[in-house]
Amino acid sequence: MVQTIRNRSQVPLDSCDLETCQRVFDKISSDHAVAKDSDEAERMACIIIDLYRQGVRDPNHLSAMVEAARGLFEPESGDDPKA
């Protein structure tokens, strides 16, 4: 029996999709000095793929959402409550 794809999250990622996810992962890893073989890197990769499958396709949005989810973002100079 042929299984029907029921929603977008079940659609396999193609090479362009994976390339986008890899670029986002590489940028976040580099910007925040996350070792690519660490547990944190694995969690980030899972979040990137999950968000991408849910329809977040813009690399800037993906980065922002992953950074927020993992607590990696740097506050803007005006956002620092100590300032």
PDB file of N, CA and C in Angstrom:
ATOM      1  N   MET A   1       0.829  -1.176   0.000  1.00  0.00           N
ATOM      2  CA  MET A   1       0.000   0.000   0.000  1.00  0.00           C
ATOM      3  C   MET A   1       0.883   1.252   0.000  1.00  0.00           C
ATOM      4  N   VAL A   2       0.524   2.220  -0.806  1.00  0.00           N
ATOM      5  CA  VAL A   2       1.273   3.469  -0.899  1.00  0.00           C
ATOM      6  C   VAL A   2       0.800   4.405   0.207  1.00  0.00           C
ATOM      7  N   GLN A   3       1.767   4.946   0.953  1.00  0.00           N
ATOM      8  CA  GLN A   3       1.433   5.857   2.036  1.00  0.00           C
ATOM      9  C   GLN A   3       1.316   7.277   1.486  1.00  0.00           C
ATOM     10  N   THR A   4       0.266   7.967   1.859  1.00  0.00           N
ATOM     11  CA  THR A   4       0.027   9.330   1.401  1.00  0.00           C
ATOM     12  C   THR A   4       0.658  10.321   2.371  1.00  0.00           C
ATOM     13  N   ILE A   5       1.297  11.346   1.820  1.00  0.00           N
ATOM     14  CA  ILE A   5       1.858  12.416   2.649  1.00  0.00           C
ATOM     15  C   ILE A   5       0.695  13.288   3.092  1.00  0.00           C
ATOM     16  N   ARG A   6       0.523  13.411   4.400  1.00  0.00           N
ATOM     17  CA  ARG A   6      -0.633  14.119   4.944  1.00  0.00           C
ATOM     18  C   ARG A   6      -0.382  15.590   5.230  1.00  0.00           C
ATOM     19  N   ASN A   7       0.831  15.940   5.536  1.00  0.00           N
ATOM     20  CA  ASN A   7       1.113  17.358   5.788  1.00  0.00           C
ATOM     21  C   ASN A   7       2.535  17.671   5.349  1.00  0.00           C
ATOM     22  N   ARG A   8       2.820  18.954   5.316  1.00  0.00           N
ATOM     23  CA  ARG A   8       4.105  19.423   4.802  1.00  0.00           C
ATOM     24  C   ARG A   8       5.300  18.881   5.584  1.00  0.00           C
ATOM     25  N   SER A   9       5.109  18.637   6.878  1.00  0.00           N
ATOM     26  CA  SER A   9       6.222  18.166   7.696  1.00  0.00           C
ATOM     27  C   SER A   9       6.652  16.755   7.325  1.00  0.00           C
ATOM     28  N   GLN A  10       5.852  16.045   6.541  1.00  0.00           N
ATOM     29  CA  GLN A  10       6.209  14.699   6.119  1.00  0.00           C
ATOM     30  C   GLN A  10       6.918  14.680   4.765  1.00  0.00           C
ATOM     31  N   VAL A  11       6.969  15.812   4.090  1.00  0.00           N
ATOM     32  CA  VAL A  11       7.617  15.884   2.781  1.00  0.00           C
ATOM     33  C   VAL A  11       9.134  15.816   2.970  1.00  0.00           C
ATOM     34  N   PRO A  12       9.805  14.933   2.247  1.00  0.00           N
ATOM     35  CA  PRO A  12      11.274  14.860   2.373  1.00  0.00           C
ATOM     36  C   PRO A  12      11.928  16.182   1.953  1.00  0.00           C
ATOM     37  N   LEU A  13      13.011  16.525   2.641  1.00  0.00           N
ATOM     38  CA  LEU A  13      13.753  17.729   2.288  1.00  0.00           C
ATOM     39  C   LEU A  13      14.636  17.423   1.086  1.00  0.00           C
ATOM     40  N   ASP A  14      14.699  18.377   0.148  1.00  0.00           N
ATOM     41  CA  ASP A  14      15.575  18.185  -1.006  1.00  0.00           C
ATOM     42  C   ASP A  14      16.928  18.849  -0.724  1.00  0.00           C
ATOM     43  N   SER A  15      17.823  18.786  -1.689  1.00  0.00           N
ATOM     44  CA  SER A  15      19.174  19.302  -1.478  1.00  0.00           C
ATOM     45  C   SER A  15      19.189  20.811  -1.219  1.00  0.00           C
ATOM     46  N   CYS A  16      18.286  21.551  -1.843  1.00  0.00           N
ATOM     47  CA  CYS A  16      18.212  23.004  -1.604  1.00  0.00           C
ATOM     48  C   CYS A  16      17.751  23.291  -0.174  1.00  0.00           C
ATOM     49  N   ASP A  17      16.779  22.514   0.294  1.00  0.00           N
ATOM     50  CA  ASP A  17      16.298  22.672   1.670  1.00  0.00           C
ATOM     51  C   ASP A  17      17.430  22.398   2.658  1.00  0.00           C
ATOM     52  N   LEU A  18      18.130  21.299   2.443  1.00  0.00           N
ATOM     53  CA  LEU A  18      19.226  20.930   3.341  1.00  0.00           C
ATOM     54  C   LEU A  18      20.361  21.955   3.299  1.00  0.00           C
ATOM     55  N   GLU A  19      20.600  22.516   2.128  1.00  0.00           N
ATOM     56  CA  GLU A  19      21.637  23.543   1.990  1.00  0.00           C
ATOM     57  C   GLU A  19      21.280  24.778   2.822  1.00  0.00           C
ATOM     58  N   THR A  20      20.029  25.185   2.772  1.00  0.00           N
ATOM     59  CA  THR A  20      19.566  26.331   3.561  1.00  0.00           C
ATOM     60  C   THR A  20      19.730  26.047   5.052  1.00  0.00           C
ATOM     61  N   CYS A  21      19.291  24.883   5.482  1.00  0.00           N
ATOM     62  CA  CYS A  21      19.401  24.511   6.889  1.00  0.00           C
ATOM     63  C   CYS A  21      20.865  24.457   7.323  1.00  0.00           C
ATOM     64  N   GLN A  22      21.726  23.936   6.466  1.00  0.00           N
ATOM     65  CA  GLN A  22      23.149  23.841   6.793  1.00  0.00           C
ATOM     66  C   GLN A  22      23.772  25.223   6.944  1.00  0.00           C
ATOM     67  N   ARG A  23      23.417  26.146   6.049  1.00  0.00           N
ATOM     68  CA  ARG A  23      23.949  27.520   6.140  1.00  0.00           C
ATOM     69  C   ARG A  23      23.537  28.175   7.455  1.00  0.00           C
ATOM     70  N   VAL A  24      22.276  27.996   7.834  1.00  0.00           N
ATOM     71  CA  VAL A  24      21.787  28.577   9.094  1.00  0.00           C
ATOM     72  C   VAL A  24      22.541  27.955  10.266  1.00  0.00           C
ATOM     73  N   PHE A  25      22.666  26.634  10.249  1.00  0.00           N
ATOM     74  CA  PHE A  25      23.384  25.938  11.319  1.00  0.00           C
ATOM     75  C   PHE A  25      24.831  26.422  11.415  1.00  0.00           C
ATOM     76  N   ASP A  26      25.515  26.512  10.284  1.00  0.00           N
ATOM     77  CA  ASP A  26      26.916  26.942  10.268  1.00  0.00           C
ATOM     78  C   ASP A  26      27.071  28.358  10.809  1.00  0.00           C
ATOM     79  N   LYS A  27      26.161  29.249  10.422  1.00  0.00           N
ATOM     80  CA  LYS A  27      26.246  30.639  10.880  1.00  0.00           C
ATOM     81  C   LYS A  27      26.038  30.733  12.393  1.00  0.00           C
ATOM     82  N   ILE A  28      25.011  30.064  12.897  1.00  0.00           N
ATOM     83  CA  ILE A  28      24.743  30.107  14.340  1.00  0.00           C
ATOM     84  C   ILE A  28      25.907  29.479  15.104  1.00  0.00           C
ATOM     85  N   SER A  29      26.386  28.351  14.625  1.00  0.00           N
ATOM     86  CA  SER A  29      27.514  27.677  15.287  1.00  0.00           C
ATOM     87  C   SER A  29      28.728  28.581  15.353  1.00  0.00           C
ATOM     88  N   SER A  30      29.013  29.256  14.252  1.00  0.00           N
ATOM     89  CA  SER A  30      30.161  30.153  14.192  1.00  0.00           C
ATOM     90  C   SER A  30      29.956  31.383  15.081  1.00  0.00           C
ATOM     91  N   ASP A  31      28.791  32.008  14.960  1.00  0.00           N
ATOM     92  CA  ASP A  31      28.515  33.236  15.720  1.00  0.00           C
ATOM     93  C   ASP A  31      28.557  33.022  17.227  1.00  0.00           C
ATOM     94  N   HIS A  32      28.188  31.822  17.685  1.00  0.00           N
ATOM     95  CA  HIS A  32      28.075  31.571  19.121  1.00  0.00           C
ATOM     96  C   HIS A  32      29.074  30.537  19.623  1.00  0.00           C
ATOM     97  N   ALA A  33      30.088  30.229  18.799  1.00  0.00           N
ATOM     98  CA  ALA A  33      31.166  29.305  19.172  1.00  0.00           C
ATOM     99  C   ALA A  33      30.618  27.988  19.720  1.00  0.00           C
ATOM    100  N   VAL A  34      29.660  27.414  18.993  1.00  0.00           N
ATOM    101  CA  VAL A  34      29.098  26.120  19.370  1.00  0.00           C
ATOM    102  C   VAL A  34      29.844  25.044  18.585  1.00  0.00           C
ATOM    103  N   ALA A  35      30.469  24.119  19.290  1.00  0.00           N
ATOM    104  CA  ALA A  35      31.193  23.024  18.633  1.00  0.00           C
ATOM    105  C   ALA A  35      30.203  22.163  17.860  1.00  0.00           C
ATOM    106  N   LYS A  36      30.548  21.847  16.615  1.00  0.00           N
ATOM    107  CA  LYS A  36      29.623  21.120  15.738  1.00  0.00           C
ATOM    108  C   LYS A  36      29.338  19.700  16.196  1.00  0.00           C
ATOM    109  N   ASP A  37      30.159  19.150  17.073  1.00  0.00           N
ATOM    110  CA  ASP A  37      29.919  17.798  17.562  1.00  0.00           C
ATOM    111  C   ASP A  37      29.369  17.785  18.997  1.00  0.00           C
ATOM    112  N   SER A  38      28.844  18.918  19.453  1.00  0.00           N
ATOM    113  CA  SER A  38      28.333  19.032  20.821  1.00  0.00           C
ATOM    114  C   SER A  38      26.837  18.704  20.894  1.00  0.00           C
ATOM    115  N   ASP A  39      26.368  18.491  22.104  1.00  0.00           N
ATOM    116  CA  ASP A  39      24.932  18.274  22.327  1.00  0.00           C
ATOM    117  C   ASP A  39      24.138  19.504  21.917  1.00  0.00           C
ATOM    118  N   GLU A  40      24.680  20.678  22.201  1.00  0.00           N
ATOM    119  CA  GLU A  40      23.998  21.923  21.829  1.00  0.00           C
ATOM    120  C   GLU A  40      23.814  22.005  20.317  1.00  0.00           C
ATOM    121  N   ALA A  41      24.837  21.633  19.561  1.00  0.00           N
ATOM    122  CA  ALA A  41      24.752  21.650  18.099  1.00  0.00           C
ATOM    123  C   ALA A  41      23.667  20.689  17.619  1.00  0.00           C
ATOM    124  N   GLU A  42      23.570  19.543  18.242  1.00  0.00           N
ATOM    125  CA  GLU A  42      22.550  18.567  17.859  1.00  0.00           C
ATOM    126  C   GLU A  42      21.151  19.128  18.120  1.00  0.00           C
ATOM    127  N   ARG A  43      20.964  19.774  19.260  1.00  0.00           N
ATOM    128  CA  ARG A  43      19.662  20.386  19.571  1.00  0.00           C
ATOM    129  C   ARG A  43      19.330  21.492  18.570  1.00  0.00           C
ATOM    130  N   MET A  44      20.330  22.312  18.237  1.00  0.00           N
ATOM    131  CA  MET A  44      20.101  23.377  17.257  1.00  0.00           C
ATOM    132  C   MET A  44      19.698  22.807  15.908  1.00  0.00           C
ATOM    133  N   ALA A  45      20.393  21.765  15.474  1.00  0.00           N
ATOM    134  CA  ALA A  45      20.085  21.151  14.179  1.00  0.00           C
ATOM    135  C   ALA A  45      18.653  20.618  14.157  1.00  0.00           C
ATOM    136  N   CYS A  46      18.240  19.984  15.240  1.00  0.00           N
ATOM    137  CA  CYS A  46      16.868  19.459  15.320  1.00  0.00           C
ATOM    138  C   CYS A  46      15.843  20.583  15.241  1.00  0.00           C
ATOM    139  N   ILE A  47      16.113  21.672  15.932  1.00  0.00           N
ATOM    140  CA  ILE A  47      15.192  22.810  15.907  1.00  0.00           C
ATOM    141  C   ILE A  47      15.126  23.409  14.503  1.00  0.00           C
ATOM    142  N   ILE A  48      16.261  23.564  13.861  1.00  0.00           N
ATOM    143  CA  ILE A  48      16.294  24.125  12.503  1.00  0.00           C
ATOM    144  C   ILE A  48      15.452  23.271  11.561  1.00  0.00           C
ATOM    145  N   ILE A  49      15.653  21.970  11.589  1.00  0.00           N
ATOM    146  CA  ILE A  49      14.900  21.078  10.703  1.00  0.00           C
ATOM    147  C   ILE A  49      13.411  21.122  11.036  1.00  0.00           C
ATOM    148  N   ASP A  50      13.080  21.082  12.325  1.00  0.00           N
ATOM    149  CA  ASP A  50      11.666  21.123  12.721  1.00  0.00           C
ATOM    150  C   ASP A  50      10.996  22.410  12.252  1.00  0.00           C
ATOM    151  N   LEU A  51      11.643  23.540  12.475  1.00  0.00           N
ATOM    152  CA  LEU A  51      11.072  24.820  12.051  1.00  0.00           C
ATOM    153  C   LEU A  51      10.943  24.888  10.533  1.00  0.00           C
ATOM    154  N   TYR A  52      11.960  24.402   9.835  1.00  0.00           N
ATOM    155  CA  TYR A  52      11.929  24.414   8.372  1.00  0.00           C
ATOM    156  C   TYR A  52      10.759  23.581   7.867  1.00  0.00           C
ATOM    157  N   ARG A  53      10.562  22.425   8.444  1.00  0.00           N
ATOM    158  CA  ARG A  53       9.445  21.557   8.045  1.00  0.00           C
ATOM    159  C   ARG A  53       8.091  22.183   8.364  1.00  0.00           C
ATOM    160  N   GLN A  54       8.066  23.058   9.370  1.00  0.00           N
ATOM    161  CA  GLN A  54       6.827  23.737   9.734  1.00  0.00           C
ATOM    162  C   GLN A  54       6.558  24.956   8.857  1.00  0.00           C
ATOM    163  N   GLY A  55       7.502  25.275   7.975  1.00  0.00           N
ATOM    164  CA  GLY A  55       7.281  26.351   7.032  1.00  0.00           C
ATOM    165  C   GLY A  55       8.122  27.590   7.220  1.00  0.00           C
ATOM    166  N   VAL A  56       9.005  27.607   8.205  1.00  0.00           N
ATOM    167  CA  VAL A  56       9.901  28.753   8.399  1.00  0.00           C
ATOM    168  C   VAL A  56      11.051  28.568   7.420  1.00  0.00           C
ATOM    169  N   ARG A  57      11.007  29.274   6.303  1.00  0.00           N
ATOM    170  CA  ARG A  57      11.990  29.072   5.233  1.00  0.00           C
ATOM    171  C   ARG A  57      13.019  30.188   5.122  1.00  0.00           C
ATOM    172  N   ASP A  58      12.735  31.330   5.700  1.00  0.00           N
ATOM    173  CA  ASP A  58      13.662  32.461   5.623  1.00  0.00           C
ATOM    174  C   ASP A  58      14.833  32.218   6.578  1.00  0.00           C
ATOM    175  N   PRO A  59      16.065  32.220   6.065  1.00  0.00           N
ATOM    176  CA  PRO A  59      17.228  31.955   6.918  1.00  0.00           C
ATOM    177  C   PRO A  59      17.339  32.903   8.119  1.00  0.00           C
ATOM    178  N   ASN A  60      16.987  34.179   7.929  1.00  0.00           N
ATOM    179  CA  ASN A  60      17.059  35.128   9.053  1.00  0.00           C
ATOM    180  C   ASN A  60      16.045  34.784  10.129  1.00  0.00           C
ATOM    181  N   HIS A  61      14.849  34.391   9.727  1.00  0.00           N
ATOM    182  CA  HIS A  61      13.833  33.991  10.702  1.00  0.00           C
ATOM    183  C   HIS A  61      14.241  32.703  11.412  1.00  0.00           C
ATOM    184  N   LEU A  62      14.769  31.754  10.648  1.00  0.00           N
ATOM    185  CA  LEU A  62      15.244  30.507  11.259  1.00  0.00           C
ATOM    186  C   LEU A  62      16.305  30.803  12.314  1.00  0.00           C
ATOM    187  N   SER A  63      17.282  31.625  11.950  1.00  0.00           N
ATOM    188  CA  SER A  63      18.355  31.963  12.889  1.00  0.00           C
ATOM    189  C   SER A  63      17.803  32.606  14.147  1.00  0.00           C
ATOM    190  N   ALA A  64      16.947  33.584  13.969  1.00  0.00           N
ATOM    191  CA  ALA A  64      16.393  34.297  15.118  1.00  0.00           C
ATOM    192  C   ALA A  64      15.599  33.362  16.031  1.00  0.00           C
ATOM    193  N   MET A  65      14.825  32.471  15.435  1.00  0.00           N
ATOM    194  CA  MET A  65      14.000  31.571  16.232  1.00  0.00           C
ATOM    195  C   MET A  65      14.852  30.536  16.971  1.00  0.00           C
ATOM    196  N   VAL A  66      15.883  30.037  16.325  1.00  0.00           N
ATOM    197  CA  VAL A  66      16.770  29.068  16.981  1.00  0.00           C
ATOM    198  C   VAL A  66      17.558  29.747  18.099  1.00  0.00           C
ATOM    199  N   GLU A  67      18.077  30.933  17.832  1.00  0.00           N
ATOM    200  CA  GLU A  67      18.819  31.666  18.853  1.00  0.00           C
ATOM    201  C   GLU A  67      17.930  31.959  20.060  1.00  0.00           C
ATOM    202  N   ALA A  68      16.693  32.342  19.818  1.00  0.00           N
ATOM    203  CA  ALA A  68      15.769  32.618  20.918  1.00  0.00           C
ATOM    204  C   ALA A  68      15.437  31.335  21.677  1.00  0.00           C
ATOM    205  N   ALA A  69      15.189  30.257  20.956  1.00  0.00           N
ATOM    206  CA  ALA A  69      14.828  28.990  21.590  1.00  0.00           C
ATOM    207  C   ALA A  69      15.967  28.438  22.450  1.00  0.00           C
ATOM    208  N   ARG A  70      17.186  28.655  22.020  1.00  0.00           N
ATOM    209  CA  ARG A  70      18.344  28.129  22.743  1.00  0.00           C
ATOM    210  C   ARG A  70      18.977  29.158  23.667  1.00  0.00           C
ATOM    211  N   GLY A  71      18.427  30.380  23.745  1.00  0.00           N
ATOM    212  CA  GLY A  71      18.975  31.402  24.631  1.00  0.00           C
ATOM    213  C   GLY A  71      20.326  31.912  24.186  1.00  0.00           C
ATOM    214  N   LEU A  72      20.545  31.967  22.879  1.00  0.00           N
ATOM    215  CA  LEU A  72      21.848  32.363  22.344  1.00  0.00           C
ATOM    216  C   LEU A  72      21.920  33.813  21.889  1.00  0.00           C
ATOM    217  N   PHE A  73      20.792  34.485  21.814  1.00  0.00           N
ATOM    218  CA  PHE A  73      20.803  35.830  21.240  1.00  0.00           C
ATOM    219  C   PHE A  73      21.453  36.826  22.185  1.00  0.00           C
ATOM    220  N   GLU A  74      22.037  37.833  21.568  1.00  0.00           N
ATOM    221  CA  GLU A  74      22.663  38.922  22.306  1.00  0.00           C
ATOM    222  C   GLU A  74      21.679  40.080  22.357  1.00  0.00           C
ATOM    223  N   PRO A  75      21.409  40.647  23.527  1.00  0.00           N
ATOM    224  CA  PRO A  75      20.496  41.790  23.580  1.00  0.00           C
ATOM    225  C   PRO A  75      21.079  42.995  22.849  1.00  0.00           C
ATOM    226  N   GLU A  76      20.205  43.742  22.217  1.00  0.00           N
ATOM    227  CA  GLU A  76      20.625  44.991  21.579  1.00  0.00           C
ATOM    228  C   GLU A  76      21.118  45.922  22.673  1.00  0.00           C
ATOM    229  N   SER A  77      21.969  46.862  22.338  1.00  0.00           N
ATOM    230  CA  SER A  77      22.534  47.755  23.344  1.00  0.00           C
ATOM    231  C   SER A  77      21.444  48.519  24.101  1.00  0.00           C
ATOM    232  N   GLY A  78      20.348  48.860  23.445  1.00  0.00           N
ATOM    233  CA  GLY A  78      19.238  49.549  24.099  1.00  0.00           C
ATOM    234  C   GLY A  78      18.338  48.618  24.890  1.00  0.00           C
ATOM    235  N   ASP A  79      18.492  47.305  24.713  1.00  0.00           N
ATOM    236  CA  ASP A  79      17.637  46.336  25.383  1.00  0.00           C
ATOM    237  C   ASP A  79      18.224  45.840  26.704  1.00  0.00           C
ATOM    238  N   ASP A  80      19.453  46.231  27.012  1.00  0.00           N
ATOM    239  CA  ASP A  80      20.091  45.746  28.212  1.00  0.00           C
ATOM    240  C   ASP A  80      19.498  46.439  29.441  1.00  0.00           C
ATOM    241  N   PRO A  81      18.842  45.683  30.333  1.00  0.00           N
ATOM    242  CA  PRO A  81      18.218  46.306  31.499  1.00  0.00           C
ATOM    243  C   PRO A  81      19.214  46.925  32.464  1.00  0.00           C
ATOM    244  N   LYS A  82      20.493  46.544  32.380  1.00  0.00           N
ATOM    245  CA  LYS A  82      21.525  47.108  33.260  1.00  0.00           C
ATOM    246  C   LYS A  82      22.023  48.461  32.778  1.00  0.00           C
ATOM    247  N   ALA A  83      21.743  48.757  31.518  1.00  0.00           N
ATOM    248  CA  ALA A  83      22.281  49.995  30.929  1.00  0.00           C
ATOM    249  C   ALA A  83      21.498  51.198  31.386  1.00  0.00           C
TER     250      ALA A  83
END
